[in-house]
Amino acid sequence: MIPVLRERWPHFSEAVARSASLCAEQEQLLDEMLAAELASLVAEDGSLAIAPLATMSPPRRAALLRRWLAGQQAPMPAREVPERLWHEVALAREDASPCLRLGEFTVRRFQQRLYWVKYLPGQTDSVQRWPDWRQPLRLADGLGELTLQPDGRLRPPSADEPVTVRFRASGHLHIVGRHGGRKLKKLWQELGVAPWRRDTTPLLFYGETPIAAADDLFVTTEGEVKDGEGVRLMWRKNGRLSPFLIQDSLTTTVPISG
């Protein structure tokens, strides 16, 4: 095909190259024009504000969504992805936990912001034994590593208390610093924990007693140290430590590029 085009239009290759160069220049100019606006919409955690996007024209909104994805190191998405992201995630019903999967990552909505999150299977029914709590525990499915270290406000487990890590707790939890008991779902909501983190945040148990949640989220009254030296639950994830004491419905998978 190309040789035929060149024979009929001798300057075809030069015209294509020139058009490609002009497109690249226009894309660079658009990057520069939208950079400040995009920066004003993105928080320190990388999430993107939804409300300002609602007042924009579809082309401008799509351009900003593409550049936000690029800023998250996402591969170039297919042309329809920004529109689907907007309608299926940003504009999903208020009580939904929408999710658009792009390869090994997902775009999710929480508190009127969009988040770029690595896809992880929920661990709701998982129970992982911690045979020697003095040694680090490697969590399943790449969730990181837990350690119990000195100088915290958790009581150490007694000799007859088996230590486990779980991702679900039944009944009402009584949390240090809060009055009354709460179910875990209610507690996650009060603490502002995003839905996709609720099934992947480790919970420390001694026997059948919940003690603490990783990521510095809470300690139960049964887990608080009363006498002697306490310990701290440390969660190393993605190469970083989270101190302490510590899926979702409407998931859609789309091609990254097309």
PDB file of C-alpha atoms in Angstrom:
ATOM      1  CA  MET A   1       0.000   0.000   0.000  1.00  0.00           C
ATOM      2  CA  ILE A   2       2.721   2.500   0.955  1.00  0.00           C
ATOM      3  CA  PRO A   3       4.666   2.044  -2.340  1.00  0.00           C
ATOM      4  CA  VAL A   4       1.441   2.634  -4.292  1.00  0.00           C
ATOM      5  CA  LEU A   5       0.761   5.815  -2.335  1.00  0.00           C
ATOM      6  CA  ARG A   6       4.309   7.008  -2.854  1.00  0.00           C
ATOM      7  CA  GLU A   7       4.052   6.365  -6.584  1.00  0.00           C
ATOM      8  CA  ARG A   8       0.845   8.341  -6.877  1.00  0.00           C
ATOM      9  CA  TRP A   9       1.835  11.023  -4.347  1.00  0.00           C
ATOM     10  CA  PRO A  10       5.643  11.340  -4.297  1.00  0.00           C
ATOM     11  CA  HIS A  11       5.631  13.529  -1.205  1.00  0.00           C
ATOM     12  CA  PHE A  12       3.347  11.254   0.822  1.00  0.00           C
ATOM     13  CA  SER A  13       6.025  10.200   3.347  1.00  0.00           C
ATOM     14  CA  GLU A  14       7.098  13.786   3.949  1.00  0.00           C
ATOM     15  CA  ALA A  15       3.471  14.844   4.481  1.00  0.00           C
ATOM     16  CA  VAL A  16       2.889  12.049   7.001  1.00  0.00           C
ATOM     17  CA  ALA A  17       6.073  12.930   8.882  1.00  0.00           C
ATOM     18  CA  ARG A  18       5.107  16.596   8.905  1.00  0.00           C
ATOM     19  CA  SER A  19       1.620  15.791  10.226  1.00  0.00           C
ATOM     20  CA  ALA A  20       3.073  13.582  12.962  1.00  0.00           C
ATOM     21  CA  SER A  21       5.461  16.347  13.970  1.00  0.00           C
ATOM     22  CA  LEU A  22       2.635  18.892  14.129  1.00  0.00           C
ATOM     23  CA  CYS A  23       0.521  16.516  16.239  1.00  0.00           C
ATOM     24  CA  ALA A  24       3.420  16.037  18.653  1.00  0.00           C
ATOM     25  CA  GLU A  25       3.893  19.796  18.936  1.00  0.00           C
ATOM     26  CA  GLN A  26       0.193  20.329  19.597  1.00  0.00           C
ATOM     27  CA  GLU A  27       0.215  17.600  22.245  1.00  0.00           C
ATOM     28  CA  GLN A  28       3.206  19.209  23.959  1.00  0.00           C
ATOM     29  CA  LEU A  29       1.503  22.607  23.864  1.00  0.00           C
ATOM     30  CA  LEU A  30      -1.648  21.072  25.362  1.00  0.00           C
ATOM     31  CA  ASP A  31       0.463  19.490  28.109  1.00  0.00           C
ATOM     32  CA  GLU A  32       1.872  22.899  28.996  1.00  0.00           C
ATOM     33  CA  MET A  33      -1.531  24.599  28.912  1.00  0.00           C
ATOM     34  CA  LEU A  34      -3.173  21.995  31.167  1.00  0.00           C
ATOM     35  CA  ALA A  35      -0.284  21.396  33.579  1.00  0.00           C
ATOM     36  CA  ALA A  36      -1.253  24.067  36.124  1.00  0.00           C
ATOM     37  CA  GLU A  37      -4.932  23.144  36.020  1.00  0.00           C
ATOM     38  CA  LEU A  38      -4.162  19.465  36.517  1.00  0.00           C
ATOM     39  CA  ALA A  39      -1.845  20.253  39.429  1.00  0.00           C
ATOM     40  CA  SER A  40      -4.662  22.147  41.155  1.00  0.00           C
ATOM     41  CA  LEU A  41      -6.892  19.066  40.967  1.00  0.00           C
ATOM     42  CA  VAL A  42      -4.386  16.488  42.234  1.00  0.00           C
ATOM     43  CA  ALA A  43      -3.768  15.952  45.956  1.00  0.00           C
ATOM     44  CA  GLU A  44      -0.509  14.842  47.570  1.00  0.00           C
ATOM     45  CA  ASP A  45      -1.682  11.223  47.495  1.00  0.00           C
ATOM     46  CA  GLY A  46      -2.174  11.447  43.727  1.00  0.00           C
ATOM     47  CA  SER A  47      -5.976  11.418  43.825  1.00  0.00           C
ATOM     48  CA  LEU A  48      -7.958  13.605  41.432  1.00  0.00           C
ATOM     49  CA  ALA A  49     -10.869  15.881  42.386  1.00  0.00           C
ATOM     50  CA  ILE A  50     -14.090  15.012  40.576  1.00  0.00           C
ATOM     51  CA  ALA A  51     -16.264  18.094  41.127  1.00  0.00           C
ATOM     52  CA  PRO A  52     -14.248  20.560  38.990  1.00  0.00           C
ATOM     53  CA  LEU A  53     -14.231  18.088  36.100  1.00  0.00           C
ATOM     54  CA  ALA A  54     -18.028  18.074  36.005  1.00  0.00           C
ATOM     55  CA  THR A  55     -18.151  21.675  34.755  1.00  0.00           C
ATOM     56  CA  MET A  56     -15.718  21.093  31.885  1.00  0.00           C
ATOM     57  CA  SER A  57     -16.373  20.236  28.261  1.00  0.00           C
ATOM     58  CA  PRO A  58     -15.949  16.515  27.467  1.00  0.00           C
ATOM     59  CA  PRO A  59     -12.773  17.071  25.383  1.00  0.00           C
ATOM     60  CA  ARG A  60     -11.087  19.117  28.116  1.00  0.00           C
ATOM     61  CA  ARG A  61     -12.101  16.635  30.800  1.00  0.00           C
ATOM     62  CA  ALA A  62     -10.821  13.709  28.718  1.00  0.00           C
ATOM     63  CA  ALA A  63      -7.515  15.513  28.161  1.00  0.00           C
ATOM     64  CA  LEU A  64      -7.082  16.063  31.903  1.00  0.00           C
ATOM     65  CA  LEU A  65      -8.024  12.464  32.726  1.00  0.00           C
ATOM     66  CA  ARG A  66      -5.472  11.173  30.226  1.00  0.00           C
ATOM     67  CA  ARG A  67      -2.770  13.370  31.719  1.00  0.00           C
ATOM     68  CA  TRP A  68      -3.720  12.315  35.232  1.00  0.00           C
ATOM     69  CA  LEU A  69      -3.360   8.662  34.216  1.00  0.00           C
ATOM     70  CA  ALA A  70      -0.009   9.445  32.614  1.00  0.00           C
ATOM     71  CA  GLY A  71       1.088  11.051  35.877  1.00  0.00           C
ATOM     72  CA  GLN A  72       0.299   7.769  37.656  1.00  0.00           C
ATOM     73  CA  GLN A  73       2.670   6.002  35.230  1.00  0.00           C
ATOM     74  CA  ALA A  74      -0.271   4.314  33.544  1.00  0.00           C
ATOM     75  CA  PRO A  75       0.220   3.013  29.994  1.00  0.00           C
ATOM     76  CA  MET A  76      -1.467   5.070  27.296  1.00  0.00           C
ATOM     77  CA  PRO A  77      -5.177   4.164  27.611  1.00  0.00           C
ATOM     78  CA  ALA A  78      -7.492   3.316  24.764  1.00  0.00           C
ATOM     79  CA  ARG A  79      -9.400   6.259  23.330  1.00  0.00           C
ATOM     80  CA  GLU A  80     -12.653   5.371  25.092  1.00  0.00           C
ATOM     81  CA  VAL A  81     -11.116   4.935  28.561  1.00  0.00           C
ATOM     82  CA  PRO A  82     -11.481   8.551  29.809  1.00  0.00           C
ATOM     83  CA  GLU A  83     -15.167   8.590  28.870  1.00  0.00           C
ATOM     84  CA  ARG A  84     -15.808   5.220  30.499  1.00  0.00           C
ATOM     85  CA  LEU A  85     -13.830   6.264  33.561  1.00  0.00           C
ATOM     86  CA  TRP A  86     -15.975   9.354  33.887  1.00  0.00           C
ATOM     87  CA  HIS A  87     -19.358   7.695  33.409  1.00  0.00           C
ATOM     88  CA  GLU A  88     -18.722   4.336  35.094  1.00  0.00           C
ATOM     89  CA  VAL A  89     -16.602   5.488  38.032  1.00  0.00           C
ATOM     90  CA  ALA A  90     -16.892   9.230  38.656  1.00  0.00           C
ATOM     91  CA  LEU A  91     -20.640   9.365  37.974  1.00  0.00           C
ATOM     92  CA  ALA A  92     -21.601   6.026  39.528  1.00  0.00           C
ATOM     93  CA  ARG A  93     -24.389   6.125  42.089  1.00  0.00           C
ATOM     94  CA  GLU A  94     -23.523   7.555  45.493  1.00  0.00           C
ATOM     95  CA  ASP A  95     -23.717   4.265  47.410  1.00  0.00           C
ATOM     96  CA  ALA A  96     -21.595   2.314  44.906  1.00  0.00           C
ATOM     97  CA  SER A  97     -17.932   1.344  45.058  1.00  0.00           C
ATOM     98  CA  PRO A  98     -17.156   1.588  41.333  1.00  0.00           C
ATOM     99  CA  CYS A  99     -13.943   0.256  39.887  1.00  0.00           C
ATOM    100  CA  LEU A 100     -12.475   0.374  36.388  1.00  0.00           C
ATOM    101  CA  ARG A 101      -9.602  -2.056  35.944  1.00  0.00           C
ATOM    102  CA  LEU A 102      -6.710  -1.123  33.664  1.00  0.00           C
ATOM    103  CA  GLY A 103      -4.206  -3.964  33.515  1.00  0.00           C
ATOM    104  CA  GLU A 104      -2.753  -4.532  36.997  1.00  0.00           C
ATOM    105  CA  PHE A 105      -4.268  -1.318  38.359  1.00  0.00           C
ATOM    106  CA  THR A 106      -7.732   0.086  38.954  1.00  0.00           C
ATOM    107  CA  VAL A 107      -9.341   3.508  39.057  1.00  0.00           C
ATOM    108  CA  ARG A 108     -11.628   3.895  42.053  1.00  0.00           C
ATOM    109  CA  ARG A 109     -13.756   6.617  43.600  1.00  0.00           C
ATOM    110  CA  PHE A 110     -13.811   7.630  47.248  1.00  0.00           C
ATOM    111  CA  GLN A 111     -15.088  10.834  48.844  1.00  0.00           C
ATOM    112  CA  GLN A 112     -15.469  12.546  45.480  1.00  0.00           C
ATOM    113  CA  ARG A 113     -11.945  11.819  44.311  1.00  0.00           C
ATOM    114  CA  LEU A 114     -10.473   9.343  41.825  1.00  0.00           C
ATOM    115  CA  TYR A 115      -7.661   7.028  42.920  1.00  0.00           C
ATOM    116  CA  TRP A 116      -5.159   4.962  40.926  1.00  0.00           C
ATOM    117  CA  VAL A 117      -4.807   1.744  42.916  1.00  0.00           C
ATOM    118  CA  LYS A 118      -2.909  -1.482  42.336  1.00  0.00           C
ATOM    119  CA  TYR A 119      -5.316  -4.365  41.977  1.00  0.00           C
ATOM    120  CA  LEU A 120      -5.256  -6.768  44.931  1.00  0.00           C
ATOM    121  CA  PRO A 121      -7.679  -9.612  45.606  1.00  0.00           C
ATOM    122  CA  GLY A 122      -9.743  -9.228  48.764  1.00  0.00           C
ATOM    123  CA  GLN A 123      -8.510 -11.160  51.793  1.00  0.00           C
ATOM    124  CA  THR A 124     -11.813 -11.295  53.675  1.00  0.00           C
ATOM    125  CA  ASP A 125     -11.657 -14.976  54.665  1.00  0.00           C
ATOM    126  CA  SER A 126      -7.893 -15.250  54.992  1.00  0.00           C
ATOM    127  CA  VAL A 127      -6.350 -16.290  58.322  1.00  0.00           C
ATOM    128  CA  GLN A 128      -2.563 -16.342  58.492  1.00  0.00           C
ATOM    129  CA  ARG A 129      -0.763 -17.830  61.481  1.00  0.00           C
ATOM    130  CA  TRP A 130       2.168 -15.960  63.032  1.00  0.00           C
ATOM    131  CA  PRO A 131       4.097 -18.804  64.683  1.00  0.00           C
ATOM    132  CA  ASP A 132       6.834 -16.621  66.214  1.00  0.00           C
ATOM    133  CA  TRP A 133       5.726 -13.033  66.699  1.00  0.00           C
ATOM    134  CA  ARG A 134       9.315 -12.019  67.446  1.00  0.00           C
ATOM    135  CA  GLN A 135      10.107 -12.690  63.791  1.00  0.00           C
ATOM    136  CA  PRO A 136       8.711 -10.796  60.764  1.00  0.00           C
ATOM    137  CA  LEU A 137       5.628 -12.216  59.072  1.00  0.00           C
ATOM    138  CA  ARG A 138       5.464 -12.111  55.273  1.00  0.00           C
ATOM    139  CA  LEU A 139       1.852 -11.522  54.225  1.00  0.00           C
ATOM    140  CA  ALA A 140       0.222 -13.375  51.348  1.00  0.00           C
ATOM    141  CA  ASP A 141      -0.499 -11.862  47.920  1.00  0.00           C
ATOM    142  CA  GLY A 142       2.249  -9.274  48.115  1.00  0.00           C
ATOM    143  CA  LEU A 143       0.651  -7.293  50.945  1.00  0.00           C
ATOM    144  CA  GLY A 144       3.996  -6.712  52.616  1.00  0.00           C
ATOM    145  CA  GLU A 145       5.490  -7.662  55.968  1.00  0.00           C
ATOM    146  CA  LEU A 146       4.444  -7.252  59.602  1.00  0.00           C
ATOM    147  CA  THR A 147       6.712  -6.962  62.623  1.00  0.00           C
ATOM    148  CA  LEU A 148       6.072  -6.434  66.334  1.00  0.00           C
ATOM    149  CA  GLN A 149       8.674  -4.046  67.714  1.00  0.00           C
ATOM    150  CA  PRO A 150       9.370  -2.628  71.203  1.00  0.00           C
ATOM    151  CA  ASP A 151       8.083   0.640  72.660  1.00  0.00           C
ATOM    152  CA  GLY A 152       4.438   0.618  71.671  1.00  0.00           C
ATOM    153  CA  ARG A 153       1.063   0.573  73.371  1.00  0.00           C
ATOM    154  CA  LEU A 154       0.049  -2.958  72.420  1.00  0.00           C
ATOM    155  CA  ARG A 155       0.368  -5.673  75.002  1.00  0.00           C
ATOM    156  CA  PRO A 156       2.540  -8.592  73.861  1.00  0.00           C
ATOM    157  CA  PRO A 157       0.714 -11.909  73.427  1.00  0.00           C
ATOM    158  CA  SER A 158       0.821 -14.301  76.347  1.00  0.00           C
ATOM    159  CA  ALA A 159       2.362 -17.740  75.923  1.00  0.00           C
ATOM    160  CA  ASP A 160      -1.034 -19.431  75.478  1.00  0.00           C
ATOM    161  CA  GLU A 161      -2.355 -16.958  72.903  1.00  0.00           C
ATOM    162  CA  PRO A 162      -1.829 -17.985  69.262  1.00  0.00           C
ATOM    163  CA  VAL A 163      -1.151 -14.963  67.058  1.00  0.00           C
ATOM    164  CA  THR A 164      -2.900 -14.638  63.706  1.00  0.00           C
ATOM    165  CA  VAL A 165      -3.484 -11.990  61.070  1.00  0.00           C
ATOM    166  CA  ARG A 166      -6.954 -11.668  59.576  1.00  0.00           C
ATOM    167  CA  PHE A 167      -8.924  -9.239  57.470  1.00  0.00           C
ATOM    168  CA  ARG A 168     -12.351  -9.564  59.031  1.00  0.00           C
ATOM    169  CA  ALA A 169     -13.670  -9.286  62.583  1.00  0.00           C
ATOM    170  CA  SER A 170     -17.149 -10.193  63.780  1.00  0.00           C
ATOM    171  CA  GLY A 171     -19.125  -8.642  66.590  1.00  0.00           C
ATOM    172  CA  HIS A 172     -18.533  -5.215  68.095  1.00  0.00           C
ATOM    173  CA  LEU A 173     -15.047  -3.808  68.544  1.00  0.00           C
ATOM    174  CA  HIS A 174     -14.212  -1.578  71.494  1.00  0.00           C
ATOM    175  CA  ILE A 175     -11.561   0.885  70.403  1.00  0.00           C
ATOM    176  CA  VAL A 176      -9.187   2.877  72.586  1.00  0.00           C
ATOM    177  CA  GLY A 177     -10.307   6.503  72.639  1.00  0.00           C
ATOM    178  CA  ARG A 178     -13.906   5.826  71.551  1.00  0.00           C
ATOM    179  CA  HIS A 179     -17.018   5.134  73.586  1.00  0.00           C
ATOM    180  CA  GLY A 180     -19.158   2.100  72.891  1.00  0.00           C
ATOM    181  CA  GLY A 181     -18.662  -0.782  70.508  1.00  0.00           C
ATOM    182  CA  ARG A 182     -18.802  -0.731  66.726  1.00  0.00           C
ATOM    183  CA  LYS A 183     -18.896  -3.305  63.990  1.00  0.00           C
ATOM    184  CA  LEU A 184     -15.839  -3.288  61.779  1.00  0.00           C
ATOM    185  CA  LYS A 185     -17.741  -1.953  58.752  1.00  0.00           C
ATOM    186  CA  LYS A 186     -18.976   1.029  60.772  1.00  0.00           C
ATOM    187  CA  LEU A 187     -15.506   1.599  62.178  1.00  0.00           C
ATOM    188  CA  TRP A 188     -13.959   1.645  58.702  1.00  0.00           C
ATOM    189  CA  GLN A 189     -16.514   4.245  57.670  1.00  0.00           C
ATOM    190  CA  GLU A 190     -15.841   6.428  60.716  1.00  0.00           C
ATOM    191  CA  LEU A 191     -12.104   6.234  60.138  1.00  0.00           C
ATOM    192  CA  GLY A 192     -12.485   7.184  56.472  1.00  0.00           C
ATOM    193  CA  VAL A 193     -10.850   3.992  55.221  1.00  0.00           C
ATOM    194  CA  ALA A 194     -11.358   3.609  51.482  1.00  0.00           C
ATOM    195  CA  PRO A 195     -13.456   0.566  50.490  1.00  0.00           C
ATOM    196  CA  TRP A 196     -10.623  -1.136  48.605  1.00  0.00           C
ATOM    197  CA  ARG A 197      -8.399  -0.993  51.711  1.00  0.00           C
ATOM    198  CA  ARG A 198     -10.911  -2.620  54.033  1.00  0.00           C
ATOM    199  CA  ASP A 199     -10.334  -6.176  52.795  1.00  0.00           C
ATOM    200  CA  THR A 200      -6.553  -5.787  52.582  1.00  0.00           C
ATOM    201  CA  THR A 201      -5.720  -4.042  55.878  1.00  0.00           C
ATOM    202  CA  PRO A 202      -4.250  -6.583  58.329  1.00  0.00           C
ATOM    203  CA  LEU A 203      -5.958  -7.108  61.680  1.00  0.00           C
ATOM    204  CA  LEU A 204      -3.866  -8.543  64.515  1.00  0.00           C
ATOM    205  CA  PHE A 205      -5.540 -11.214  66.664  1.00  0.00           C
ATOM    206  CA  TYR A 206      -4.445 -12.951  69.858  1.00  0.00           C
ATOM    207  CA  GLY A 207      -6.493 -16.120  69.963  1.00  0.00           C
ATOM    208  CA  GLU A 208      -9.980 -15.004  68.907  1.00  0.00           C
ATOM    209  CA  THR A 209      -9.519 -11.485  70.272  1.00  0.00           C
ATOM    210  CA  PRO A 210      -8.950  -8.592  67.843  1.00  0.00           C
ATOM    211  CA  ILE A 211      -6.021  -6.472  69.040  1.00  0.00           C
ATOM    212  CA  ALA A 212      -5.172  -3.804  66.459  1.00  0.00           C
ATOM    213  CA  ALA A 213      -5.407  -2.756  62.820  1.00  0.00           C
ATOM    214  CA  ALA A 214      -2.329  -2.065  60.745  1.00  0.00           C
ATOM    215  CA  ASP A 215      -1.585   1.356  59.276  1.00  0.00           C
ATOM    216  CA  ASP A 216      -1.994   3.149  62.608  1.00  0.00           C
ATOM    217  CA  LEU A 217      -5.769   2.811  62.457  1.00  0.00           C
ATOM    218  CA  PHE A 218      -6.870   1.541  65.862  1.00  0.00           C
ATOM    219  CA  VAL A 219      -6.118  -0.496  68.995  1.00  0.00           C
ATOM    220  CA  THR A 220      -8.815  -2.373  70.884  1.00  0.00           C
ATOM    221  CA  THR A 221      -9.235  -2.016  74.629  1.00  0.00           C
ATOM    222  CA  GLU A 222      -8.328  -5.724  74.916  1.00  0.00           C
ATOM    223  CA  GLY A 223      -5.085  -5.051  73.082  1.00  0.00           C
ATOM    224  CA  GLU A 224      -3.902  -1.965  74.959  1.00  0.00           C
ATOM    225  CA  VAL A 225      -0.960  -2.520  77.289  1.00  0.00           C
ATOM    226  CA  LYS A 226      -1.836  -1.901  80.944  1.00  0.00           C
ATOM    227  CA  ASP A 227       1.399  -2.799  82.715  1.00  0.00           C
ATOM    228  CA  GLY A 228       4.949  -3.325  81.528  1.00  0.00           C
ATOM    229  CA  GLU A 229       6.406  -2.593  78.123  1.00  0.00           C
ATOM    230  CA  GLY A 230       4.258  -2.618  75.039  1.00  0.00           C
ATOM    231  CA  VAL A 231       4.978  -3.435  71.413  1.00  0.00           C
ATOM    232  CA  ARG A 232       4.180  -1.746  68.094  1.00  0.00           C
ATOM    233  CA  LEU A 233       2.775  -3.315  64.966  1.00  0.00           C
ATOM    234  CA  MET A 234       4.751  -2.188  61.918  1.00  0.00           C
ATOM    235  CA  TRP A 235       3.548  -2.815  58.385  1.00  0.00           C
ATOM    236  CA  ARG A 236       6.119  -2.650  55.616  1.00  0.00           C
ATOM    237  CA  LYS A 237       4.414  -2.271  52.264  1.00  0.00           C
ATOM    238  CA  ASN A 238       5.843  -1.160  48.949  1.00  0.00           C
ATOM    239  CA  GLY A 239       9.226  -0.791  50.606  1.00  0.00           C
ATOM    240  CA  ARG A 240       7.938   1.654  53.237  1.00  0.00           C
ATOM    241  CA  LEU A 241       7.006   1.281  56.890  1.00  0.00           C
ATOM    242  CA  SER A 242       3.553   2.153  58.160  1.00  0.00           C
ATOM    243  CA  PRO A 243       3.924   2.436  61.925  1.00  0.00           C
ATOM    244  CA  PHE A 244       1.981   0.967  64.628  1.00  0.00           C
ATOM    245  CA  LEU A 245       0.402  -0.294  66.205  1.00  0.00           C
ATOM    246  CA  ILE A 246      -0.335  -1.006  63.938  1.00  0.00           C
ATOM    247  CA  GLN A 247     -13.619  -5.975  46.859  1.00  0.00           C
ATOM    248  CA  ASP A 248     -15.548  -4.343  45.465  1.00  0.00           C
ATOM    249  CA  SER A 249     -18.693  -4.335  43.385  1.00  0.00           C
ATOM    250  CA  LEU A 250     -19.058  -2.787  39.942  1.00  0.00           C
ATOM    251  CA  THR A 251     -15.577  -3.797  38.794  1.00  0.00           C
ATOM    252  CA  THR A 252     -15.031  -3.397  35.049  1.00  0.00           C
ATOM    253  CA  THR A 253     -11.961  -4.412  33.071  1.00  0.00           C
ATOM    254  CA  VAL A 254     -11.016  -2.508  29.934  1.00  0.00           C
ATOM    255  CA  PRO A 255      -8.034  -2.689  27.593  1.00  0.00           C
ATOM    256  CA  ILE A 256      -5.189  -0.297  28.338  1.00  0.00           C
ATOM    257  CA  SER A 257      -4.668   0.686  24.752  1.00  0.00           C
ATOM    258  CA  GLY A 258      -6.298   0.076  21.481  1.00  0.00           C
TER     259      GLY A 258
END
